[in-house]
C-alpha cells in the first residue's frame, strides 16, 4: 500500500480524486438524505397518543406513510452505497459495452428514484397536513425532517440523473462514433456539387459549347463512306 509522503501526494492520490468527483459527492449526499429519512421515522415515527399507549404513525396515524418512507429511504441508501462501490471500480472496467450498460442503468435508476421521492414527498406532506396538532406526545420533529429531506432527495437524484446523462453522452462507444464519422464522409462525397463552382457548372444555353457539341454530335459521329479514285492509265 502506497503511503503519501506529503499533502500534495495525498491530494493527488486516487482516493482523494475519487471523492472530489461530482458524481461521488452527489451519491454521498443522496445516501445521507435517505439515511435521515428512514432513520428519523424508524426511531421516532411511531408514537403513542395522549389517551392510550398503542403506537401509531405520527403522519396522520397512517402506517402506510411511515412504511413507505422507511422502505424508500432504506432502499435508496443501499442503492447509493452499491453504486458508490461500483464507481470505485469503474475505471478498471475494460469492456466498453459493460461500461455503457452501467451508465445507462445509472441514468434509469436515478430517474426512477427522483420520481419515487417526488411521490413520497407529496404523500408525506399531505399526511402531515392532515394530522391533528398535538395529537402525539413526540415525533413531530422526525416527521418534519423526513418530509424536508424527501424534498432534498428529489433534487439530488435529478442532478444525479443529469450527471449520468452527461457521462453517457460523452463516453459513447467507439464503433458508434466511427459509424457516424464514416456516414458523414459518405454523405459529403455523395453531395451535389456546389452551385458556385465554375468547373462543374454546365452551360446549357443555345450559344454554349455544350449545346453546340451536342447538336453537332450526330454529324460528327456518322462514318463517312470511302471514295473511289480513278487512276489514269500510263
Short mmCIF file of C-alpha atoms in Angstrom, two decimals:
data_model
loop_
_atom_site.label_atom_id
_atom_site.label_comp_id
_atom_site.label_asym_id
_atom_site.label_seq_id
_atom_site.Cartn_x
_atom_site.Cartn_y
_atom_site.Cartn_z
CA UNK A 1 0.00 0.00 0.00
CA UNK A 2 1.39 3.37 -1.03
CA UNK A 3 1.60 5.89 1.83
CA UNK A 4 1.67 9.54 0.72
CA UNK A 5 4.73 11.40 1.89
CA UNK A 6 3.29 14.92 1.69
CA UNK A 7 0.00 16.73 1.46
CA UNK A 8 0.45 17.15 -2.28
CA UNK A 9 0.80 13.39 -2.71
CA UNK A 10 -2.30 12.93 -0.59
CA UNK A 11 -4.24 15.42 -2.72
CA UNK A 12 -3.13 13.67 -5.90
CA UNK A 13 -3.98 10.18 -4.67
CA UNK A 14 -6.69 8.13 -6.34
CA UNK A 15 -8.91 8.09 -3.26
CA UNK A 16 -8.97 11.87 -2.94
CA UNK A 17 -9.53 12.35 -6.66
CA UNK A 18 -12.40 9.86 -6.48
CA UNK A 19 -14.01 11.69 -3.56
CA UNK A 20 -13.69 15.03 -5.39
CA UNK A 21 -15.74 13.83 -8.36
CA UNK A 22 -19.21 15.46 -8.65
CA UNK A 23 -20.87 12.08 -9.08
CA UNK A 24 -19.27 10.74 -5.90
CA UNK A 25 -20.31 13.80 -3.89
CA UNK A 26 -23.85 13.50 -5.23
CA UNK A 27 -24.09 9.85 -4.24
CA UNK A 28 -22.84 10.62 -0.74
CA UNK A 29 -25.45 13.34 -0.29
CA UNK A 30 -28.18 11.05 -1.67
CA UNK A 31 -27.19 8.34 0.81
CA UNK A 32 -27.11 10.77 3.74
CA UNK A 33 -30.54 12.20 2.86
CA UNK A 34 -32.02 8.72 2.56
CA UNK A 35 -30.46 7.74 5.88
CA UNK A 36 -32.06 10.73 7.60
CA UNK A 37 -35.48 9.95 6.13
CA UNK A 38 -35.75 6.33 7.18
CA UNK A 39 -33.85 6.64 10.48
CA UNK A 40 -35.94 9.57 11.73
CA UNK A 41 -39.21 7.75 11.12
CA UNK A 42 -37.85 4.41 12.24
CA UNK A 43 -36.84 5.76 15.64
CA UNK A 44 -39.49 8.41 16.44
CA UNK A 45 -42.03 7.88 13.69
CA UNK A 46 -44.23 5.60 15.77
CA UNK A 47 -45.61 7.24 18.93
CA UNK A 48 -48.50 6.69 21.26
CA UNK A 49 -51.43 9.05 21.51
CA UNK A 50 -52.23 11.12 24.52
CA UNK A 51 -55.13 8.90 25.52
CA UNK A 52 -53.63 5.38 25.07
CA UNK A 53 -50.31 3.59 24.85
CA UNK A 54 -50.68 1.97 21.44
CA UNK A 55 -48.08 3.05 18.86
CA UNK A 56 -49.24 4.83 15.71
CA UNK A 57 -47.52 6.58 12.85
CA UNK A 58 -47.09 10.30 13.51
CA UNK A 59 -48.21 11.03 9.93
CA UNK A 60 -51.98 11.08 10.45
CA UNK A 61 -51.81 7.63 12.10
CA UNK A 62 -51.25 6.23 8.61
CA UNK A 63 -48.87 3.31 8.87
CA UNK A 64 -48.53 3.20 5.08
CA UNK A 65 -46.89 6.65 5.11
CA UNK A 66 -44.26 5.64 7.65
CA UNK A 67 -43.69 2.29 5.96
CA UNK A 68 -43.26 3.96 2.58
CA UNK A 69 -40.75 6.48 3.91
CA UNK A 70 -38.76 3.85 5.82
CA UNK A 71 -38.71 1.41 2.89
CA UNK A 72 -37.86 4.02 0.26
CA UNK A 73 -35.17 5.54 2.42
CA UNK A 74 -33.55 2.20 3.17
CA UNK A 75 -33.54 1.05 -0.46
CA UNK A 76 -32.29 4.41 -1.66
CA UNK A 77 -29.48 4.30 0.89
CA UNK A 78 -28.43 0.81 -0.19
CA UNK A 79 -28.63 1.84 -3.85
CA UNK A 80 -26.34 4.80 -3.22
CA UNK A 81 -23.82 2.59 -1.43
CA UNK A 82 -23.91 -0.03 -4.20
CA UNK A 83 -23.34 2.48 -6.99
CA UNK A 84 -20.67 4.20 -4.94
CA UNK A 85 -18.79 0.91 -4.73
CA UNK A 86 -19.26 0.33 -8.46
CA UNK A 87 -17.96 3.82 -9.23
CA UNK A 88 -14.76 2.99 -7.39
CA UNK A 89 -14.14 0.08 -9.81
CA UNK A 90 -15.46 1.84 -12.92
CA UNK A 91 -12.01 2.99 -14.02
CA UNK A 92 -10.87 -0.63 -14.08
CA UNK A 93 -13.56 -1.73 -16.49
CA UNK A 94 -12.00 -2.71 -19.81
CA UNK A 95 -15.23 -3.60 -21.59
CA UNK A 96 -16.79 -0.57 -23.25
CA UNK A 97 -20.12 -2.36 -23.62
CA UNK A 98 -20.32 -3.13 -19.90
CA UNK A 99 -19.38 0.43 -19.02
CA UNK A 100 -22.09 1.83 -21.28
CA UNK A 101 -24.65 -0.56 -19.78
CA UNK A 102 -23.64 0.57 -16.29
CA UNK A 103 -24.05 4.23 -17.19
CA UNK A 104 -27.44 3.55 -18.77
CA UNK A 105 -28.57 1.67 -15.64
CA UNK A 106 -27.37 4.55 -13.51
CA UNK A 107 -29.42 7.01 -15.55
CA UNK A 108 -32.58 4.89 -15.40
CA UNK A 109 -32.37 4.31 -11.64
CA UNK A 110 -31.68 7.99 -10.97
CA UNK A 111 -34.81 8.98 -12.89
CA UNK A 112 -36.85 6.32 -11.07
CA UNK A 113 -35.63 7.43 -7.65
CA UNK A 114 -36.36 11.06 -8.47
CA UNK A 115 -39.93 10.07 -9.29
CA UNK A 116 -40.28 7.92 -6.15
CA UNK A 117 -39.10 10.73 -3.90
CA UNK A 118 -41.40 13.19 -5.64
CA UNK A 119 -44.38 10.93 -4.92
CA UNK A 120 -43.12 10.30 -1.39
CA UNK A 121 -42.71 13.98 -0.61
CA UNK A 122 -46.26 14.77 -1.75
CA UNK A 123 -47.64 11.79 0.17
CA UNK A 124 -45.81 12.57 3.42
CA UNK A 125 -46.60 16.28 3.27
CA UNK A 126 -50.28 15.55 2.67
CA UNK A 127 -50.48 13.14 5.61
CA UNK A 128 -48.67 15.55 7.89
CA UNK A 129 -51.01 18.35 6.86
CA UNK A 130 -54.00 16.16 7.81
CA UNK A 131 -52.53 15.22 11.17
CA UNK A 132 -54.28 16.97 14.07
CA UNK A 133 -51.97 19.25 16.09
CA UNK A 134 -50.62 17.92 19.38
CA UNK A 135 -52.12 14.53 18.70
CA UNK A 136 -48.90 12.77 19.69
CA UNK A 137 -46.54 13.39 22.54
CA UNK A 138 -43.39 13.25 20.38
CA UNK A 139 -42.40 12.68 16.78
CA UNK A 140 -43.24 15.99 15.13
CA UNK A 141 -39.58 16.87 14.53
CA UNK A 142 -38.93 13.46 13.00
CA UNK A 143 -41.87 13.87 10.62
CA UNK A 144 -40.69 17.33 9.56
CA UNK A 145 -37.15 16.06 9.00
CA UNK A 146 -38.42 13.17 6.85
CA UNK A 147 -40.54 15.50 4.72
CA UNK A 148 -37.73 18.05 4.31
CA UNK A 149 -35.10 15.56 3.25
CA UNK A 150 -37.55 13.82 0.97
CA UNK A 151 -37.73 17.08 -0.96
CA UNK A 152 -33.94 17.39 -0.98
CA UNK A 153 -33.72 13.83 -2.29
CA UNK A 154 -35.75 14.83 -5.34
CA UNK A 155 -33.21 17.49 -6.26
CA UNK A 156 -30.17 15.34 -5.61
CA UNK A 157 -31.46 12.43 -7.71
CA UNK A 158 -32.38 14.77 -10.56
CA UNK A 159 -28.83 16.10 -10.51
CA UNK A 160 -27.55 12.53 -10.39
CA UNK A 161 -29.59 11.71 -13.50
CA UNK A 162 -28.13 14.76 -15.23
CA UNK A 163 -24.58 13.65 -14.44
CA UNK A 164 -25.31 10.13 -15.67
CA UNK A 165 -26.75 11.50 -18.90
CA UNK A 166 -23.67 13.66 -19.47
CA UNK A 167 -21.33 10.70 -18.97
CA UNK A 168 -23.43 8.53 -21.25
CA UNK A 169 -23.33 11.16 -23.99
CA UNK A 170 -19.63 11.92 -23.65
CA UNK A 171 -18.48 8.30 -23.36
CA UNK A 172 -20.22 6.95 -26.46
CA UNK A 173 -18.89 3.64 -27.83
CA UNK A 174 -16.05 3.94 -30.35
CA UNK A 175 -17.81 1.92 -33.12
CA UNK A 176 -20.80 4.23 -32.82
CA UNK A 177 -18.60 7.30 -33.24
CA UNK A 178 -16.77 5.69 -36.14
CA UNK A 179 -20.01 4.84 -37.91
CA UNK A 180 -21.17 8.42 -37.56
CA UNK A 181 -17.89 9.69 -38.98
CA UNK A 182 -18.00 7.26 -41.91
CA UNK A 183 -21.59 8.22 -42.61
CA UNK A 184 -20.58 11.87 -42.69
CA UNK A 185 -17.83 11.10 -45.20
CA UNK A 186 -20.22 9.20 -47.45
CA UNK A 187 -22.80 11.96 -47.34
CA UNK A 188 -20.13 14.51 -48.12
CA UNK A 189 -18.82 12.54 -51.10
CA UNK A 190 -22.31 11.97 -52.50
CA UNK A 191 -23.48 15.53 -52.03
CA UNK A 192 -24.27 17.51 -55.21
CA UNK A 193 -21.65 19.98 -56.44
CA UNK A 194 -21.84 23.49 -55.28
CA UNK A 195 -23.59 25.99 -57.49
CA UNK A 196 -20.73 28.44 -57.03
CA UNK A 197 -18.18 26.06 -58.50
CA UNK A 198 -17.23 27.28 -62.04
CA UNK A 199 -15.77 23.92 -63.04
CA UNK A 200 -18.83 21.76 -62.57
CA UNK A 201 -21.37 24.30 -63.81
CA UNK A 202 -22.55 23.21 -67.26
CA UNK A 203 -23.61 25.67 -69.94
CA UNK A 204 -26.91 24.65 -71.42
CA UNK A 205 -27.70 27.78 -73.43
CA UNK A 206 -28.17 27.72 -77.20
CA UNK A 207 -24.86 29.54 -77.67
CA UNK A 208 -22.87 27.48 -75.21
CA UNK A 209 -20.19 24.99 -76.22
CA UNK A 210 -22.03 22.07 -74.63
CA UNK A 211 -25.15 22.83 -76.61
CA UNK A 212 -23.21 23.19 -79.88
CA UNK A 213 -21.27 19.99 -79.36
CA UNK A 214 -24.45 18.09 -78.50
CA UNK A 215 -26.24 19.42 -81.59
CA UNK A 216 -23.35 18.55 -83.92
CA UNK A 217 -22.53 15.22 -82.37
CA UNK A 218 -24.74 13.11 -84.74
CA UNK A 219 -22.98 14.53 -87.81
CA UNK A 220 -19.55 14.24 -86.36
CA UNK A 221 -20.06 10.69 -85.24
CA UNK A 222 -21.52 9.42 -88.61
CA UNK A 223 -18.88 7.41 -90.50
CA UNK A 224 -18.09 8.67 -94.00
CA UNK A 225 -18.25 6.27 -96.96
CA UNK A 226 -14.95 5.64 -98.80
CA UNK A 227 -14.50 7.33 -102.17
CA UNK A 228 -13.25 5.52 -105.27
CA UNK A 229 -10.36 7.25 -107.01
CA UNK A 230 -9.86 6.75 -110.74
CA UNK A 231 -6.23 6.22 -111.52
CA UNK A 232 -5.14 7.33 -115.09
CA UNK A 233 -3.57 4.71 -117.34
CA UNK A 234 0.01 5.21 -118.27
#
